[in-house]
Coordinates of C-alpha atoms and ligand atoms in Angstrom, one line a residue:
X1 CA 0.0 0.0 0.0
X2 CA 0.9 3.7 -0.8
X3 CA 1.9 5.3 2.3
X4 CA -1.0 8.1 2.8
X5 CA 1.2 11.7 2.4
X6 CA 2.1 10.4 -1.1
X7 CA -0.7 12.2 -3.7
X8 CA -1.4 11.0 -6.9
X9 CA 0.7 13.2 -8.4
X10 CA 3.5 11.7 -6.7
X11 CA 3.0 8.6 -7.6
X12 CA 2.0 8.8 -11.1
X13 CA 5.2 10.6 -11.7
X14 CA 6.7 7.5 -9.9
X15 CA 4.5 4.7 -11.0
X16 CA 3.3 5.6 -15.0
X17 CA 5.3 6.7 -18.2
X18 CA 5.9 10.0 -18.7
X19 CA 5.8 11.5 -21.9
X20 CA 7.3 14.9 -22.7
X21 CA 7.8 17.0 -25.7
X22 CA 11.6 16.8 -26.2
X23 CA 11.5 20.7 -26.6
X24 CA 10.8 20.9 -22.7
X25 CA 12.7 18.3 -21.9
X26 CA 16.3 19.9 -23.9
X27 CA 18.4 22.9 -22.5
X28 CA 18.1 26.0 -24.6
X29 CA 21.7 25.3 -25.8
X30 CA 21.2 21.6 -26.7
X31 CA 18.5 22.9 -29.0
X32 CA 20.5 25.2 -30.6
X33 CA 22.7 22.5 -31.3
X34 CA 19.7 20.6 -32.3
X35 CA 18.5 23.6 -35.0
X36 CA 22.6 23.7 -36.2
X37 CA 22.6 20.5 -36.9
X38 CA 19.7 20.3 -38.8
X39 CA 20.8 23.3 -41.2
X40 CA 23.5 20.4 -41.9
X41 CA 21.1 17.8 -42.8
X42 CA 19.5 20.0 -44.9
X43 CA 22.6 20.5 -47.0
X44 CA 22.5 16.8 -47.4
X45 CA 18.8 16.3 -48.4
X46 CA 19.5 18.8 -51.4
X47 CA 22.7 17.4 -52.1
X48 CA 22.0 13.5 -52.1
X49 CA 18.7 13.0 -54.1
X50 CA 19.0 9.5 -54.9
X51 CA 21.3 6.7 -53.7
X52 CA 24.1 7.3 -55.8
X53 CA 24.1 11.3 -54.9
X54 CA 24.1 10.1 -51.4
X55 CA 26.5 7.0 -52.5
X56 CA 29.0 9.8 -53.6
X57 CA 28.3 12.1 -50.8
X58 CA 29.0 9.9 -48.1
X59 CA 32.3 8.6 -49.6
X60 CA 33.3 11.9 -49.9
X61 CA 33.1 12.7 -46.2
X62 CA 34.4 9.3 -45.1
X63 CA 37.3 10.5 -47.0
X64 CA 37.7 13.9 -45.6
X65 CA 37.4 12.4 -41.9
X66 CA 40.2 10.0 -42.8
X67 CA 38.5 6.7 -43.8
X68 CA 40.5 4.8 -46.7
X69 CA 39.3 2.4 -48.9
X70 CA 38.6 -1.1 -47.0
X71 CA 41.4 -3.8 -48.2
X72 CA 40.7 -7.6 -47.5
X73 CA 44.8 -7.8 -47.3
X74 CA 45.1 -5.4 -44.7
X75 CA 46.0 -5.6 -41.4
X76 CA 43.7 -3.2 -39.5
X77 CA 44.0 -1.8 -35.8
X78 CA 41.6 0.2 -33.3
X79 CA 41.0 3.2 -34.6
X80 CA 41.4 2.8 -38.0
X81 CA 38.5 4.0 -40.3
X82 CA 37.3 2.3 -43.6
X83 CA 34.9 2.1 -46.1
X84 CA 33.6 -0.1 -48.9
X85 CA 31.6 1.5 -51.8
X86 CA 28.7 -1.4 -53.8
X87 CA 28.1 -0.5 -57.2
X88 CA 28.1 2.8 -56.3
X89 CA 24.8 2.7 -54.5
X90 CA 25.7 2.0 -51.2
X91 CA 28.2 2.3 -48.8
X92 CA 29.6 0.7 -45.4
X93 CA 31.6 2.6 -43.5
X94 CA 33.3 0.9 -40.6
X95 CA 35.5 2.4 -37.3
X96 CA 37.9 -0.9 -35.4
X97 CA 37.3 -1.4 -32.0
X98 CA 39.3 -1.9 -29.6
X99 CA 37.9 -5.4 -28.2
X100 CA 38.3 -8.7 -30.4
X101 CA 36.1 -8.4 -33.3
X102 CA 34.6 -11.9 -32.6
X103 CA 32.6 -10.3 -29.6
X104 CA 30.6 -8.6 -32.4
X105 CA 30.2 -5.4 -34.0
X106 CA 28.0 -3.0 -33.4
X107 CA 26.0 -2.2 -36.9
X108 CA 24.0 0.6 -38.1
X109 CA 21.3 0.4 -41.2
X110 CA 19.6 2.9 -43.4
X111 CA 18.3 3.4 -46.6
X112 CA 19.3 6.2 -49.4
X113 CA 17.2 5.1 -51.8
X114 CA 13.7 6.8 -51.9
X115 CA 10.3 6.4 -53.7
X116 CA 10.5 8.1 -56.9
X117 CA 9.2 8.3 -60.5
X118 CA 12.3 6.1 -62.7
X119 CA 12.2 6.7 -66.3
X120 CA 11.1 3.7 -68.5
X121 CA 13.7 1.3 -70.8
X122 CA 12.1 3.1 -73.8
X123 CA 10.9 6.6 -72.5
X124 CA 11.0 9.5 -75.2
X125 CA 7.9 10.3 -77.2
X126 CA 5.7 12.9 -78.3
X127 CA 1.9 13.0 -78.1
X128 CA -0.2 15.9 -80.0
X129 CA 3.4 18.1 -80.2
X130 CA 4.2 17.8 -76.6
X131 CA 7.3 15.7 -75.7
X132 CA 7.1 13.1 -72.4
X133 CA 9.4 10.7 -71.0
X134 CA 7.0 7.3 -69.7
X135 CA 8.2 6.4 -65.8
X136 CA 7.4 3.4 -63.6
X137 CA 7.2 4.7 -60.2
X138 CA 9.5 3.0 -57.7
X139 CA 8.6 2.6 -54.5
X140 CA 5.2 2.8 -52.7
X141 CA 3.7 6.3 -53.7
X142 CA 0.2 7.5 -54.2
X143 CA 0.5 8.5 -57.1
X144 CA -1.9 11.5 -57.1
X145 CA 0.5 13.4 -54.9
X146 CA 3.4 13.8 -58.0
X147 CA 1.5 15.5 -60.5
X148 CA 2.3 19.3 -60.9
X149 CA 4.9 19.1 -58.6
X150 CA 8.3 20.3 -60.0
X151 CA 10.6 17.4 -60.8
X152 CA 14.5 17.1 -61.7
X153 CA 16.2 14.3 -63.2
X154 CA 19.1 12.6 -61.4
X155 CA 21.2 9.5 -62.9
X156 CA 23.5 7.9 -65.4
X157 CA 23.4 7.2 -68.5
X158 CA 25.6 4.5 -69.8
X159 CA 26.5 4.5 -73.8
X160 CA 27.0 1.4 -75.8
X161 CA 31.0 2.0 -76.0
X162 CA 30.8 2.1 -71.6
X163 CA 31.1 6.0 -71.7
X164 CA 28.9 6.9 -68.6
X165 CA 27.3 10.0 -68.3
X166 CA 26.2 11.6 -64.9
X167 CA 22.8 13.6 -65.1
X168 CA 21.5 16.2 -62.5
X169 CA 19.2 18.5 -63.9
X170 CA 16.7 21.0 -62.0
X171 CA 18.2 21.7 -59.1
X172 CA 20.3 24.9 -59.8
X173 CA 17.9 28.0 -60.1
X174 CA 18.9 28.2 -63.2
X175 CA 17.9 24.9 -64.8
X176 CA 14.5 24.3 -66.1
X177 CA 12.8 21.3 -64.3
X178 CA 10.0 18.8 -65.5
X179 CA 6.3 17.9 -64.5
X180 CA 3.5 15.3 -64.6
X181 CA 0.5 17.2 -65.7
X182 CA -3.2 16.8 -64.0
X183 CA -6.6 17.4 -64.7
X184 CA -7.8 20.9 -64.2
X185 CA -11.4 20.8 -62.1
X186 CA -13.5 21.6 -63.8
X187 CA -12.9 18.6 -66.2
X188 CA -12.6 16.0 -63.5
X189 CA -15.7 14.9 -62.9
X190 CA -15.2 11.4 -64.7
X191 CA -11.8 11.4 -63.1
X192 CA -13.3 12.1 -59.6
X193 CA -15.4 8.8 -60.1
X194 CA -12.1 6.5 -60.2
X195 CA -11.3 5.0 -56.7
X196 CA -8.5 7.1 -55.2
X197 CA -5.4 4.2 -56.1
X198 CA -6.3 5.7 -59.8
X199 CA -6.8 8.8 -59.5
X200 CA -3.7 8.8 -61.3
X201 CA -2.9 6.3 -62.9
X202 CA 0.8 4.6 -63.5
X203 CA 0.8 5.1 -67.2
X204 CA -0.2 8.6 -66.5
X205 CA 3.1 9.7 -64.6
X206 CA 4.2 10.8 -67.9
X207 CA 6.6 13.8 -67.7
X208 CA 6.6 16.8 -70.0
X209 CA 10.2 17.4 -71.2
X210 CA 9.6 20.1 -73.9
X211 CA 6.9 21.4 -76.5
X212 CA 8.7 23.6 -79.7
X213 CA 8.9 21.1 -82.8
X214 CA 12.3 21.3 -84.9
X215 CA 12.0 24.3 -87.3
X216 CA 12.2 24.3 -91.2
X217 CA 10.8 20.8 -91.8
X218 CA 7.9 18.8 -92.5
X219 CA 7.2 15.5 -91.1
X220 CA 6.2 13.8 -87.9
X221 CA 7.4 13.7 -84.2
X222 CA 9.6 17.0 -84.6
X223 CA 8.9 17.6 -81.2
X224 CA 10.6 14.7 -80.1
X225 CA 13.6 14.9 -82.9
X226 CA 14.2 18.5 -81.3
X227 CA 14.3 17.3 -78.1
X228 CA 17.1 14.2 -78.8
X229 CA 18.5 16.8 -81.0
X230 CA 19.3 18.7 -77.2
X231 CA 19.7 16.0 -75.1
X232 CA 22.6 15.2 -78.5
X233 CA 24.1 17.9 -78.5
X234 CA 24.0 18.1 -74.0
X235 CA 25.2 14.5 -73.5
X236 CA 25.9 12.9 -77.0
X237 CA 23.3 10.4 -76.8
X238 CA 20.7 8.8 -79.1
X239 CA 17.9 7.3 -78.5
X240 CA 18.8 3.9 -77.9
X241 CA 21.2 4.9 -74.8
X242 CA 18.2 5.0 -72.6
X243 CA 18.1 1.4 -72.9
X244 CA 21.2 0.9 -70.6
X245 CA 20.1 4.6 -67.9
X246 CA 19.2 4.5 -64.9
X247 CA 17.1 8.3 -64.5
X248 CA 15.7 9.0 -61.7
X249 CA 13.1 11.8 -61.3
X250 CA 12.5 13.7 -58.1
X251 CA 11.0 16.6 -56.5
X252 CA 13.2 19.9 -57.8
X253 CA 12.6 21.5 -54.3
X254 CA 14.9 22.0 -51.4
X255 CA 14.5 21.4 -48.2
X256 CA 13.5 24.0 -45.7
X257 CA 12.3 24.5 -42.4
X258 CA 8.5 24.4 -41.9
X259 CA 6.3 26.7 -39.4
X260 CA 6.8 30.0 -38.1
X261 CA 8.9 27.9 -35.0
X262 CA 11.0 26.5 -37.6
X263 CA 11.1 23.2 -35.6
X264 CA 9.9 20.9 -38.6
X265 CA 12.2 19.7 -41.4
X266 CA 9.9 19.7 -44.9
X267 CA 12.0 18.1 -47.6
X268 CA 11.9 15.1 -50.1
X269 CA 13.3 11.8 -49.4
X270 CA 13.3 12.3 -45.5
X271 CA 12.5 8.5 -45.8
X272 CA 15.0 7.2 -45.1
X273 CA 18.1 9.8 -45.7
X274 CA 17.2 11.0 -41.8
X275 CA 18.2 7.8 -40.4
X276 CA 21.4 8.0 -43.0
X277 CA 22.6 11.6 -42.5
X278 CA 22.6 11.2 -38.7
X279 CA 24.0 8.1 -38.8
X280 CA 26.7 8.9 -41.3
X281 CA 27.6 12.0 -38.8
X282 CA 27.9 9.6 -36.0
X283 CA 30.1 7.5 -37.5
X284 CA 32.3 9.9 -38.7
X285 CA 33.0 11.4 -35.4
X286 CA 33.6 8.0 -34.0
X287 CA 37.0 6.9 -32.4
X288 CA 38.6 3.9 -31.3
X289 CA 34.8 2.6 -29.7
X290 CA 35.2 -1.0 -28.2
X291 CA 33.3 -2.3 -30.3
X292 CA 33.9 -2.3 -34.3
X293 CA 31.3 0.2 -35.3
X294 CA 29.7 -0.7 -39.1
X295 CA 27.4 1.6 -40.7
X296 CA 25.4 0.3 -43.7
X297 CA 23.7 3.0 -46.1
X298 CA 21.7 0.8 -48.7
X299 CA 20.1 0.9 -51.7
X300 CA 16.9 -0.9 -52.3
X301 CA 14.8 -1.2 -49.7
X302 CA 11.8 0.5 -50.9
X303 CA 11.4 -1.8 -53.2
X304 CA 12.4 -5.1 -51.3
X305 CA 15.9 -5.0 -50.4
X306 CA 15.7 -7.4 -53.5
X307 CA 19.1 -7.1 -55.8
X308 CA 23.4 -6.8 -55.1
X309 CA 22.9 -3.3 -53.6
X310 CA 19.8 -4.2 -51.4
X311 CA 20.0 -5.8 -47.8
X312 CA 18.4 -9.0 -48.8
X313 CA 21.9 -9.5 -51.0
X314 CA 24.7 -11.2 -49.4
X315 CA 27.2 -8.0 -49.7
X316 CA 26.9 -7.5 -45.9
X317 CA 28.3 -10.4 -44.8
X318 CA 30.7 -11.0 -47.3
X319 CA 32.0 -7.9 -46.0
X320 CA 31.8 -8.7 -42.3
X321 CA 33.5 -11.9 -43.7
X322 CA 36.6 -10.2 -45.3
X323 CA 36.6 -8.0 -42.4
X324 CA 36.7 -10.7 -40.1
X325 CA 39.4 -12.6 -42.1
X326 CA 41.7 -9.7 -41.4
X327 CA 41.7 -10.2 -38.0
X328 CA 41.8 -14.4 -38.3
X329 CA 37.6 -14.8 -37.4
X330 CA 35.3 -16.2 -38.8
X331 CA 32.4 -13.4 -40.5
X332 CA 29.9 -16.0 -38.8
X333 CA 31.2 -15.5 -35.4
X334 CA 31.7 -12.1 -35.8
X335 CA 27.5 -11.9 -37.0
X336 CA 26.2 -14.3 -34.1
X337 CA 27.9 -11.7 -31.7
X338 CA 26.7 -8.7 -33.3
X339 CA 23.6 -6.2 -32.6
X340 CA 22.5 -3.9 -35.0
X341 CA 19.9 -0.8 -34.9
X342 CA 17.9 -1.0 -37.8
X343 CA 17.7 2.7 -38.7
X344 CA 14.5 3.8 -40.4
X345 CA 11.8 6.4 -40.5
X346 CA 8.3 5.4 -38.3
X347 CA 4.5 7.0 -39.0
X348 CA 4.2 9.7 -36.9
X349 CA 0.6 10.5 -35.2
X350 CA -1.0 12.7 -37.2
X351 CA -3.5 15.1 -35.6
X352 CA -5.6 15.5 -38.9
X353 CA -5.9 11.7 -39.3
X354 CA -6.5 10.3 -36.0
X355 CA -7.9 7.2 -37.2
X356 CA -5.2 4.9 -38.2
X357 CA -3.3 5.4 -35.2
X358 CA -3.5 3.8 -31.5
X359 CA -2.2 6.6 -29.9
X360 CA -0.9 4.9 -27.2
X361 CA 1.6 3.3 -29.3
X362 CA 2.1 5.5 -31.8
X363 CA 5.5 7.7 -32.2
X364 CA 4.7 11.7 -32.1
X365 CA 6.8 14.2 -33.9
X366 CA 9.1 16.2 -30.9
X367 CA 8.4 12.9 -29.2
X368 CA 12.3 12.2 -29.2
X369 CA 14.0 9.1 -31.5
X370 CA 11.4 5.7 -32.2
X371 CA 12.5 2.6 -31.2
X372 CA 9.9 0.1 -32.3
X373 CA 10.4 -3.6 -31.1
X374 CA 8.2 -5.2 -34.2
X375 CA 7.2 -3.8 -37.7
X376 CA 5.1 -6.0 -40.1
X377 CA 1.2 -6.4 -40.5
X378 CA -1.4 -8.5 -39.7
X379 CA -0.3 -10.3 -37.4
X380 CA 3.9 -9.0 -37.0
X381 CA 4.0 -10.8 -40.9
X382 CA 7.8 -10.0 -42.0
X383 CA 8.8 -8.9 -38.7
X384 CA 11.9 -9.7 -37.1
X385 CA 10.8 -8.5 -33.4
X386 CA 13.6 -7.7 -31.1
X387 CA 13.7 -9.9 -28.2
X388 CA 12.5 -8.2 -24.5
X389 CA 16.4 -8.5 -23.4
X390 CA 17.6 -6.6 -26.7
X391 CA 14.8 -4.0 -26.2
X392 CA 15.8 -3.9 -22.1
X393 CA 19.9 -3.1 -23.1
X394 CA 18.8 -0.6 -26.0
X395 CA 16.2 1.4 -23.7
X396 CA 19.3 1.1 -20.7
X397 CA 21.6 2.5 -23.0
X398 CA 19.3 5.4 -24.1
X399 CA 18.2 6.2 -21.0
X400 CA 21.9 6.4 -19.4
X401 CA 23.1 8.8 -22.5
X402 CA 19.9 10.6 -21.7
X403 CA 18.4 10.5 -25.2
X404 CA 15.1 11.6 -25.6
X405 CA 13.3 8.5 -27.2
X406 CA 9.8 6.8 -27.9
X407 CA 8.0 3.8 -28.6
X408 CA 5.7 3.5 -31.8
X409 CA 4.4 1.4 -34.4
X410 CA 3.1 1.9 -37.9
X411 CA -0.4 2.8 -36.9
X412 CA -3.5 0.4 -36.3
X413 CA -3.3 -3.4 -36.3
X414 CA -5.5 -4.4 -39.1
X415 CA -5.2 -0.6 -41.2
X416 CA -1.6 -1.6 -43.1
X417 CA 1.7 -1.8 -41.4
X418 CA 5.4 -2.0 -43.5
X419 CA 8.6 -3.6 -42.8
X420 CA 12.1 -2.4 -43.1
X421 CA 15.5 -3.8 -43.1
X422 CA 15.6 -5.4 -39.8
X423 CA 14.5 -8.7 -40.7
X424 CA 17.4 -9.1 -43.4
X425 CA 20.0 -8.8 -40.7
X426 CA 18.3 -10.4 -37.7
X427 CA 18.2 -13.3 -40.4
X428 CA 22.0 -13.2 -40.4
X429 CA 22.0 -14.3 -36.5
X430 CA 22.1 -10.3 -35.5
X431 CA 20.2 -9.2 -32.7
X432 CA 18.5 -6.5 -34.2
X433 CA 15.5 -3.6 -33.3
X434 CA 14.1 -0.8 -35.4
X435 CA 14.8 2.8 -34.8
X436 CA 14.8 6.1 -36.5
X437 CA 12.8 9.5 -36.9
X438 CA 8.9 9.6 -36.8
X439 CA 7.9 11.4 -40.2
X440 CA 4.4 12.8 -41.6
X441 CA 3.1 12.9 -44.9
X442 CA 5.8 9.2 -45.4
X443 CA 6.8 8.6 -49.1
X444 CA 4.9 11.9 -50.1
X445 CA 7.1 14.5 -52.8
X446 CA 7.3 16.3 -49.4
X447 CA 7.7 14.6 -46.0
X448 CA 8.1 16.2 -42.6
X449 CA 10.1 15.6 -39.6
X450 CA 10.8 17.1 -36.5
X451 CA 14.0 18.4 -35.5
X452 CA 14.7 17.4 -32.6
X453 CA 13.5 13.7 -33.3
X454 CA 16.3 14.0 -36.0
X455 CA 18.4 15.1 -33.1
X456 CA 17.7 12.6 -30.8
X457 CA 18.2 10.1 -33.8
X458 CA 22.3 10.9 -33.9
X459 CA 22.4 11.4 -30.2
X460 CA 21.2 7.5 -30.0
X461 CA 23.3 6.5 -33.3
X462 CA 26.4 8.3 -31.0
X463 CA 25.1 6.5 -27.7
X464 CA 24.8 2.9 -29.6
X465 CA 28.7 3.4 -31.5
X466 CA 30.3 4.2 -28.0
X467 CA 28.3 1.8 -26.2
Ligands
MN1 MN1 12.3 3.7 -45.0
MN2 MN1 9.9 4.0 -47.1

């Protein structure tokens, strides 16, 4: 029994969980550091549009804090900082501990791939003297939301002599950018009929590239020939070198800071480039730790992890394998020892859609870093569930570097639900949970964050490397 001068107060405080808006909870000068780091990640989000922008970025940091190429040869000490680059889509960067590598490392995953609108094989044409390049969207979208939305074209083109072009077009002020074109109103009464998955539909994401014909000439598609007549004369391509491209098209906007507060991040391709830019900057600061730090930065997991640059490949352990070689392990004791936060965005609660959520158990924007023990749907299907003792020594570890975290999962049992990465590498033997930032408006042209959850997300990336 309560002894009688304690009030409820006292012992709610004592007794319940207490949840706190991380802007109450931080010091006026850990939120400025909060705000200066975010002007940072913004830098990155306009920066590294697509995985092999990020791919690039990253190496080129790794390489500026004094990480060298990783070497299966190579003898390797605590301290020393390497990297490996995959097809040039994604990156592991890795920091030796000072303990045996066969007690495990300590990994960290994210995605820098993001859903987008990919140009087709065969893309150029002209309809009625407007030209379009066809897409296939990648990633789940709803594909209403990219219509009149400014777009720039990221990618490479690769030529049939192995020339390969880089494209990045839209983002300087200067360039001109690209858009999927909708229905005005008062024409969409038919279209307004369609259930809302095809309101737009997939062969509609058709982007307009260009509208003047080729002058002094008679004959059909001159739009088009005008326009490969440019893209010529830009890159030296023909037609037929879209075949072997990879183009990418994106939201031309940069990021910026939403609300007269400015405490929100609004910016494409928060999913999942907030888990990767704060991990990235945790990583790069680390030294010496006593345990091996790894930190993964992959390509494909919107669409499955599927493929040699996605998680579901075998390129992460034939890398913990060479690693562990140089030391004289074995990469499988090295895994079976190993723990791994499995870094990627979470719904947050959104106030205009109530519905889908059980609040209780849903992550809040300002509500500190997520850490959510299960993913999947229906029933945890494709979830990898971190074990209660996992959870306990994560939420220890958090709670002794005083990071400002929550709990949360992917709204309402039977509404939906999605799964990330952590399956792929608990499947390896790795005791690994899901964390990362809660986001609104998730796989949207623009998705919004909070910035001290973005915060809170490298102060637990620091806390986990240094554990
Ligand atoms: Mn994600
Ligand atoms: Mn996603």
């Amino acid at each position: 029994m309560a002894k009688k001068e304690n009030t409820s107060k006292e012992l709610k405080e004592k007794l319940f969980m207490n949840k706190k808006n991380a802007a109450l909870i931080m010091s006026d000068a850990d939120l400025k550091k909060c705000d200066k780091f975010c002007e940072g990640y913004k830098q990155f989000l306009d920066a590294a549009k697509t995985e092999r922008e990020a791919t690039a970025f990253i190496e080129k940091q790794a390489i500026a804090k004094g990480f060298v190429q990783f070497d299966k040869n190579a003898k390797y000490k605590a301290g020393d900082k390497i990297y490996y680059v995959n097809r040039e889509k994604s990156v592991i960067l890795a920091v030796i501990g000072k303990e045996p590598i066969e007690k495990g490392v300590n990994l960290l995953a994210a995605h820098i791939d993001s859903p987008r609108l990919d140009l087709k094989q065969n893309p150029l044409y002209e309809k009625d003297e407007v030209g379009y390049f066809k897409t296939h969207y990648y990633g789940g979208i709803k594909k209403y939301q990219w219509p009149t939305v400014p777009l720039s074209l990221h990618g490479v083109i690769v030529k049939a002599d192995g020339t390969k072009i880089t494209v990045s077009i839209g983002e300087d002020d200067n360039d001109p950018v690209f858009c999927v074109s909708d229905l005005l109103p008062h024409l969409a009464s038919t279209q307004y009929k369609r259930p809302s998955t095809e309101l737009i539909k997939g062969e509609e994401l058709n982007i307009i590239i260009g509208s003047r014909p080729f002058k002094d000439d008679e004959g059909s598609e001159l739009v088009k020939l005008n326009l490969m007549l440019i893209l010529n004369e830009k890159y030296g391509i023909t037609e037929s070198d879209f075949l072997s491209a990879e183009l990418e098209a994106v939201p031309a906007f940069k990021a910026k800071d939403i609300g007269f507060d400015r405490s929100l991040v609004g910016a494409y391709g928060q999913d999942d480039r907030v888990c990767a830019y704060t991990e990235l900057m945790a990583i790069l600061e680390a030294k010496a730790p006593k345990r091996t730090a790894v930190a993964i930065l992959t390509d494909k997991e919107e669409t499955g992890s599927d493929g040699n640059t996605g998680l579901r490949s075998a390129y992460l352990k034939y890398f913990i394998s060479d690693l562990a070689n140089c030391f004289g392990a074995k990469g499988r004791t090295v895994l079976t020892a190993s723990k791994c936060l499995s870094a990627d965005v979470n719904a947050a609660y959104d106030p205009t859609f109530p519905d889908v959520f059980e609040k209780r158990n849903s992550a809040v924007l300002n509500g500190g870093v997520c850490v959510t023990k299960y993913t999947g749907s229906r029933g945890k299907s494709g979830t990898s569930d971190a074990s209660a003792e996992f959870v306990g020594e994560i939420r220890a570890l958090l709670d002794k570097k005083k990071v400002i975290w929550q709990t949360g999962e992917l709204g309402k049992i039977d509404i939906g639900g999605g799964g990330t990465v952590a399956a792929y590498i608990a499947n390896l033997d790795v005791d690994t949970i899901d964390i990362g930032v809660p986001v609104l408006s998730m796989h949207a042209p623009f998705e919004i964050t909070a910035k001290t959850d973005v915060y809170a997300a490298y102060k637990a990336f620091e806390a986990f490397i240094n554990a």
